mmCIF file of C-alpha atoms and ligand atoms in Angstrom:
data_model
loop_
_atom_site.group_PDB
_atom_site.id
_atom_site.type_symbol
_atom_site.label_atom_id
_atom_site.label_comp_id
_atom_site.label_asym_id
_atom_site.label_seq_id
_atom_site.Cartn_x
_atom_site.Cartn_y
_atom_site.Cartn_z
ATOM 1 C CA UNK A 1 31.568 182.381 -23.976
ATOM 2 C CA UNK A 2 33.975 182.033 -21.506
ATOM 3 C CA UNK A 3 34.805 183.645 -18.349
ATOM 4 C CA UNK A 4 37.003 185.459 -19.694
ATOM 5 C CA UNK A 5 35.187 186.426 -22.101
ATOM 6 C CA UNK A 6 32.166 187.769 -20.231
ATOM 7 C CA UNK A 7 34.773 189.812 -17.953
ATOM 8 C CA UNK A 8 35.646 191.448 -21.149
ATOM 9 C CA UNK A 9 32.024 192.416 -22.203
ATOM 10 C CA UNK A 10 31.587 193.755 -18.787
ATOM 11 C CA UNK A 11 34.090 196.394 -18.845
ATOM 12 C CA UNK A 12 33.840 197.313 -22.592
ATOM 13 C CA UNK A 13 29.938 198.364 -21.970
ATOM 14 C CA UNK A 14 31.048 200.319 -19.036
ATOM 15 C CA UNK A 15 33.464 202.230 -20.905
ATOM 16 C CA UNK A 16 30.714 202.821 -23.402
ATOM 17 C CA UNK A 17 28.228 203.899 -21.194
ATOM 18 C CA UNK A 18 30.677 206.127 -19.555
ATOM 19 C CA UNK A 19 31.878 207.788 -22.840
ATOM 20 C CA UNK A 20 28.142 207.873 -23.440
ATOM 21 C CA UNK A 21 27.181 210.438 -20.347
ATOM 22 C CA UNK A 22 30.302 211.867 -21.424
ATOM 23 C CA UNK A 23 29.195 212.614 -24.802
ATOM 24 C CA UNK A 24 25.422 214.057 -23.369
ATOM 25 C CA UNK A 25 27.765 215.946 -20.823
ATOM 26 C CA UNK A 26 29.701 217.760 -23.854
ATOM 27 C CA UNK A 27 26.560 218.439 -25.415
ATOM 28 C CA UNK A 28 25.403 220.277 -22.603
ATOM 29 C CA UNK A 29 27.750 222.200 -21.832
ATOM 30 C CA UNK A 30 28.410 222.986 -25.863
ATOM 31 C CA UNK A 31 24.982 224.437 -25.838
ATOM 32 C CA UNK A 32 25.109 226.773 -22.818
ATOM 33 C CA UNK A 33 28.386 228.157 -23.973
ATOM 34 C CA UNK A 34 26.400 229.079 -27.312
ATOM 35 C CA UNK A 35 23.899 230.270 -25.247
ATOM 36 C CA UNK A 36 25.970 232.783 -23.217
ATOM 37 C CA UNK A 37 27.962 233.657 -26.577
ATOM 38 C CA UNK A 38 25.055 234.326 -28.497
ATOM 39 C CA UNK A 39 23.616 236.357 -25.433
ATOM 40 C CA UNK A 40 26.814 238.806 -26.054
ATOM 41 C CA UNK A 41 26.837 239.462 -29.162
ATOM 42 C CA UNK A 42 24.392 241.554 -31.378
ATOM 43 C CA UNK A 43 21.846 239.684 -33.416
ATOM 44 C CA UNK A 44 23.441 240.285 -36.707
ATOM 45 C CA UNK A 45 26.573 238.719 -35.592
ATOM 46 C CA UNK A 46 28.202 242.451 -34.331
ATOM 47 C CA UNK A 47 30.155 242.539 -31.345
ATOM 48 C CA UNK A 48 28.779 244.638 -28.682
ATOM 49 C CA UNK A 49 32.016 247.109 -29.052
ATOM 50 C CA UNK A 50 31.236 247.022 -32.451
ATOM 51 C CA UNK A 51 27.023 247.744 -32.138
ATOM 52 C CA UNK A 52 28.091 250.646 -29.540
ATOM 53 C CA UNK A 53 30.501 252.317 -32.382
ATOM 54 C CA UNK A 54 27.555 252.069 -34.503
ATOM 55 C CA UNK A 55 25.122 253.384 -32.580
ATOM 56 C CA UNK A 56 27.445 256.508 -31.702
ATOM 57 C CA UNK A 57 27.752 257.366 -35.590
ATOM 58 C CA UNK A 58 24.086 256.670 -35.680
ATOM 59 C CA UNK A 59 23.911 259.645 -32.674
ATOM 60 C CA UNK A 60 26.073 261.749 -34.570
ATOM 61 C CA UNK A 61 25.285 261.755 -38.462
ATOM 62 C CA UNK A 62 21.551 262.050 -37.011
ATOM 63 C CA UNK A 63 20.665 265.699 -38.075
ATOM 64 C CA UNK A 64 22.283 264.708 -41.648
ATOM 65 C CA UNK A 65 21.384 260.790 -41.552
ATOM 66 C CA UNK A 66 17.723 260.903 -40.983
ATOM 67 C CA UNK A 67 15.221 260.903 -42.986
ATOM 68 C CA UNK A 68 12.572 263.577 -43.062
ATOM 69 C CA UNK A 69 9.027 262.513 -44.706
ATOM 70 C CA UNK A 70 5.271 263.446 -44.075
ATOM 71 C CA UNK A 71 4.177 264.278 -40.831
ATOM 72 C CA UNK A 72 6.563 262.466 -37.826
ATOM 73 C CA UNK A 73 9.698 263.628 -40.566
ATOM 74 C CA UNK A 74 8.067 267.163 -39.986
ATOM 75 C CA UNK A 75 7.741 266.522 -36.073
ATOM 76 C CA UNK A 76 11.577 265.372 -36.066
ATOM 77 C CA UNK A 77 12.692 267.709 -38.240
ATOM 78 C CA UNK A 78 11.082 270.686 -35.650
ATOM 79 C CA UNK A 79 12.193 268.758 -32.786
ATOM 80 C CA UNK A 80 15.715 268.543 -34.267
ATOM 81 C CA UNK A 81 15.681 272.709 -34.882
ATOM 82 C CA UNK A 82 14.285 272.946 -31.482
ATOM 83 C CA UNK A 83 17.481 270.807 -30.117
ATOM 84 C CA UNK A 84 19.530 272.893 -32.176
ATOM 85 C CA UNK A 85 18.414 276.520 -30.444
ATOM 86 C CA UNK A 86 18.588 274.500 -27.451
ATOM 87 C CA UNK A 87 22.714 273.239 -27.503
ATOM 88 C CA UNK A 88 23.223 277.376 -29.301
ATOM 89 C CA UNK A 89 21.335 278.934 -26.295
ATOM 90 C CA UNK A 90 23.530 276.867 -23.725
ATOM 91 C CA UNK A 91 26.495 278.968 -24.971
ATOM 92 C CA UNK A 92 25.415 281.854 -23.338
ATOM 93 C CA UNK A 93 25.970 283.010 -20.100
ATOM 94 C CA UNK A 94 23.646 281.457 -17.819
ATOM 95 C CA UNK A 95 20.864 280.566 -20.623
ATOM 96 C CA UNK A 96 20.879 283.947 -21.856
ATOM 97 C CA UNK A 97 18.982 285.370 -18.620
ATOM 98 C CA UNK A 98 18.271 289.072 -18.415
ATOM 99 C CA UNK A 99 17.420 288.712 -14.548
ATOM 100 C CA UNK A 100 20.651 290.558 -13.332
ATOM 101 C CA UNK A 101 19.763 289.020 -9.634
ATOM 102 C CA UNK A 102 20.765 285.830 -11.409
ATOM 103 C CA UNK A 103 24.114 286.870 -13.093
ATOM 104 C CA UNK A 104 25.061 288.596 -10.187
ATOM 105 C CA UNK A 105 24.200 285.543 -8.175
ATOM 106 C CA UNK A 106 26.715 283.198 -10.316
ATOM 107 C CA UNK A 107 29.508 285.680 -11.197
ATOM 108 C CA UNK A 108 29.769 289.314 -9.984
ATOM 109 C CA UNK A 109 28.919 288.708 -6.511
ATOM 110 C CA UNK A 110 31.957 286.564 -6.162
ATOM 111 C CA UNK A 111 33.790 290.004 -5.852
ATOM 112 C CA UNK A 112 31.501 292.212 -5.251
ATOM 113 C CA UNK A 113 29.373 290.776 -1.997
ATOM 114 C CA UNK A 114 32.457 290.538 -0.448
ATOM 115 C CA UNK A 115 34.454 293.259 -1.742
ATOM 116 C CA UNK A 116 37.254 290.767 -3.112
ATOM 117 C CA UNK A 117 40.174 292.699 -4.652
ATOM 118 C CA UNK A 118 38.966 295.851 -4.120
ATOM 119 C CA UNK A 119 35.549 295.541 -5.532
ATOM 120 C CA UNK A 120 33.455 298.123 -4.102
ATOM 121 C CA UNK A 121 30.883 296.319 -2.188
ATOM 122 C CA UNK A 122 26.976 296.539 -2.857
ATOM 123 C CA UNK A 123 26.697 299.631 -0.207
ATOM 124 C CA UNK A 124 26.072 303.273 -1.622
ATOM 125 C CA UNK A 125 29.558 304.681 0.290
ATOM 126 C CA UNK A 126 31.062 302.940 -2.212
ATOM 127 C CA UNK A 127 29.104 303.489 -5.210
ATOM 128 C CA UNK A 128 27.900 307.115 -5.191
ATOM 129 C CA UNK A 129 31.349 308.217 -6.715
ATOM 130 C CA UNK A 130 31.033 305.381 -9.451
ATOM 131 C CA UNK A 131 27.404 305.928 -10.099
ATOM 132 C CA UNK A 132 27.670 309.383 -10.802
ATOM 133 C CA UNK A 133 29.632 308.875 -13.684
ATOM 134 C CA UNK A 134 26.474 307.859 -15.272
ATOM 135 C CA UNK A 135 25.159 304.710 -16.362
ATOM 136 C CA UNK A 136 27.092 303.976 -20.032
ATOM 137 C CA UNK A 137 30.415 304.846 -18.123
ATOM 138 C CA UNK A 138 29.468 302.078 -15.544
ATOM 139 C CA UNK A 139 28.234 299.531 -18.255
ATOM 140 C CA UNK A 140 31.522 300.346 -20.354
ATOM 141 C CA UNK A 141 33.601 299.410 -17.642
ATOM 142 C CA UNK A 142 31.965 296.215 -16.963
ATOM 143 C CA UNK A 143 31.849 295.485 -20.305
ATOM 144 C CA UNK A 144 35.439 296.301 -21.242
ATOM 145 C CA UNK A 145 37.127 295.687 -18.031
ATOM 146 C CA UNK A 146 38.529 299.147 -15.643
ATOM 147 C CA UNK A 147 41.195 299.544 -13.581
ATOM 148 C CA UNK A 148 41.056 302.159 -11.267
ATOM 149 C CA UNK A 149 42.765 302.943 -7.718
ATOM 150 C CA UNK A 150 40.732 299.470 -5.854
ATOM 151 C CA UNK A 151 41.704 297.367 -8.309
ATOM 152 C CA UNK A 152 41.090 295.793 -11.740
ATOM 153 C CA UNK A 153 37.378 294.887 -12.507
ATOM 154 C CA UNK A 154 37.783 291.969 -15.495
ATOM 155 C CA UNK A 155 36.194 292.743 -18.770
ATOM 156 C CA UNK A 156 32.782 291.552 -18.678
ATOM 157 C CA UNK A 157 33.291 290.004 -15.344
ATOM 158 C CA UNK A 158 35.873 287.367 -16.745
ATOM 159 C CA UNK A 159 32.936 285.805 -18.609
ATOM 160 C CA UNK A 160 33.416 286.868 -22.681
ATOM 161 C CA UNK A 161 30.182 284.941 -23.005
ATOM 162 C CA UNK A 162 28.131 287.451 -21.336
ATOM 163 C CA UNK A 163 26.191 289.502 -23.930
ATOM 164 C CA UNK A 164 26.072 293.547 -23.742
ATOM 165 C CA UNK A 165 22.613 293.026 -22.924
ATOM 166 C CA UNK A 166 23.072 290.754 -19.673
ATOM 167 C CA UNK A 167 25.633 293.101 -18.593
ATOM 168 C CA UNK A 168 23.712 296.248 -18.685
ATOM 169 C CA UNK A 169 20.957 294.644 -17.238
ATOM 170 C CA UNK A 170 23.481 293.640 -14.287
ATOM 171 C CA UNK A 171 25.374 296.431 -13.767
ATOM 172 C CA UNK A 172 21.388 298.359 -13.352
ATOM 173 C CA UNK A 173 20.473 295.378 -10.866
ATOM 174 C CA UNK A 174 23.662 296.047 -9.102
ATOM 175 C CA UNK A 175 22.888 300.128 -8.993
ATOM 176 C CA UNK A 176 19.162 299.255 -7.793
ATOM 177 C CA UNK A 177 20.048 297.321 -5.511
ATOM 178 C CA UNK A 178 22.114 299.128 -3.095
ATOM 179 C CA UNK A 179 21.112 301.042 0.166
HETATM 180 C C1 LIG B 1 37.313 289.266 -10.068
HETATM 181 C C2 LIG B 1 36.516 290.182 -9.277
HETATM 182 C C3 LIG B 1 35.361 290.889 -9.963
HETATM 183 C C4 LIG B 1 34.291 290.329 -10.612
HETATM 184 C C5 LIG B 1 34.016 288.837 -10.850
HETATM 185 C C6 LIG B 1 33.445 291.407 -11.016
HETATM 186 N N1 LIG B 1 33.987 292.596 -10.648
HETATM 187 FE FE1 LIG B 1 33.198 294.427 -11.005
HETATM 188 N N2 LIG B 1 34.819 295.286 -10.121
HETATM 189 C C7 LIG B 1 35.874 294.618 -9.543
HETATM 190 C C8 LIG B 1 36.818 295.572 -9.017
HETATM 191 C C9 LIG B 1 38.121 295.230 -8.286
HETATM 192 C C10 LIG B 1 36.286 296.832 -9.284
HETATM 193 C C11 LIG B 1 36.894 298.195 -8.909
HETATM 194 C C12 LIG B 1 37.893 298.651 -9.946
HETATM 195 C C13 LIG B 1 38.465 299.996 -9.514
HETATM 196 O O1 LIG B 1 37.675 300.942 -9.437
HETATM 197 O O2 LIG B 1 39.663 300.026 -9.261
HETATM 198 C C14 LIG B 1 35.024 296.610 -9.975
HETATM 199 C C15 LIG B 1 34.189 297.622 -10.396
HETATM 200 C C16 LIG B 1 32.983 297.460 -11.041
HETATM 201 C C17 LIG B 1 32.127 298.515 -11.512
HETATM 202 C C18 LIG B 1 32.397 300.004 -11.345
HETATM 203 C C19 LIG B 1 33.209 300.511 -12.501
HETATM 204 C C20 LIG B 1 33.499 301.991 -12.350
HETATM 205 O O3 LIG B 1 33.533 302.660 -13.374
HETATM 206 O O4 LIG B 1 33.661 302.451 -11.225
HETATM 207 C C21 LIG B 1 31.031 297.945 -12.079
HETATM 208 C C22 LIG B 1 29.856 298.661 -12.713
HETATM 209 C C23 LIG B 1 31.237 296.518 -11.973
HETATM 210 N N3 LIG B 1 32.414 296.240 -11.353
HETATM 211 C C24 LIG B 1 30.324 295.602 -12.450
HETATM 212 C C25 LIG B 1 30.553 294.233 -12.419
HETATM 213 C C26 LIG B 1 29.641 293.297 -13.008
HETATM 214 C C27 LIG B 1 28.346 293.618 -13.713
HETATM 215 C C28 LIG B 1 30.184 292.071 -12.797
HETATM 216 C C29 LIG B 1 29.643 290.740 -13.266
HETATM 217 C C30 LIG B 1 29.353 290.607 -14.652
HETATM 218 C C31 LIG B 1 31.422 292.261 -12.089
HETATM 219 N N4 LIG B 1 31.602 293.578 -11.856
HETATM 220 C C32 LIG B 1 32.243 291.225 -11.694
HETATM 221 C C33 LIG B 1 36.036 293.251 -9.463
HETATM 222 C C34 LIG B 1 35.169 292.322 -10.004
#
């Protein structure tokens, strides 16, 4: 071998050894970008946009989509109904309460506390003319809206999701309640 020869050797196995790290370097890093990758996406292979579009029709074919057998199909099937009154009974006015205090809390004493547009406020001076038209003239008009000389009192106090019912019982809180 000559010197020449050896000086040759001498670099080529450092190259090698070098491409070697190299090579356990790639591999490496190859296998924690799988890791992360696999990490992000579902286990069947579904993008996580993809498993959250899913999961939404799942929400929303539910009542249809599921199947109801034997006992826990009857528990989900009640729970479901009991969901269903639920979302109906949040369409009416304030969950359908009969306590006038409370409707007259949320809506009518917004004009009538204060005496905003000419609402008579919640003092008999200004109610003993009204009230002795009687009750059903008082519940009409707060049902069906009245505008008289103060000013214009909105058809079921400008919430149509009021039911006759809470209004009556509102317009008799209102009555009871004044000095
Ligand atoms: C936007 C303001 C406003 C709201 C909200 C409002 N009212 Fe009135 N209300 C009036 C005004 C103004 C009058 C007086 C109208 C007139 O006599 O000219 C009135 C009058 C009335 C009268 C007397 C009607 C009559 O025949 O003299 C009743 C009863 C009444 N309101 C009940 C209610 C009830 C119950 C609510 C809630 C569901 C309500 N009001 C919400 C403004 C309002």
């Amino acid at each position: 071998m000559t010197k020449h020869d050896a000086t040759f050797l001498r670099h080529f196995s450092m190259i090698i050894a070098g491409l070697m790290v190299f090579t356990v370097f790639l591999i490496l890093f190859a296998s924690h970008l799988y890791a992360g990758f696999t990490a992000r996406e579902g286990a069947d292979g579904t993008s996580p946009r993809e498993a959250a579009r899913i999961a939404k029709v799942d929400e929303r074919i539910k009542p249809v989509g599921a199947v109801y057998a034997g006992e826990t199909g009857r528990a989900a099937m009640l729970a479901a109904a009991e969901a269903a009154r639920a979302a109906a009974a949040s369409k009416v006015a304030y969950g359908g309460t009969l306590d006038g205090s409370v409707i007259y809390g949320n809506l009518c004493g917004a004009c009538h506390t204060a005496g905003v547009g000419g609402a008579p406020k919640m003092e008999m001076a200004a109610w003993s003319g009204r009230i002795s038209q009687g009750m059903e003239t008082l519940v009409k008009h707060a049902t069906e809206g009245f505008q008289g000389d103060a000013g214009i009192m909105p058809a079921r106090g400008g919430n149509p999701s009021l039911t006759d019912e809470q209004i009556a019982a509102t317009v008799q809180y209102m009555v009871d309640s004044m000095q």
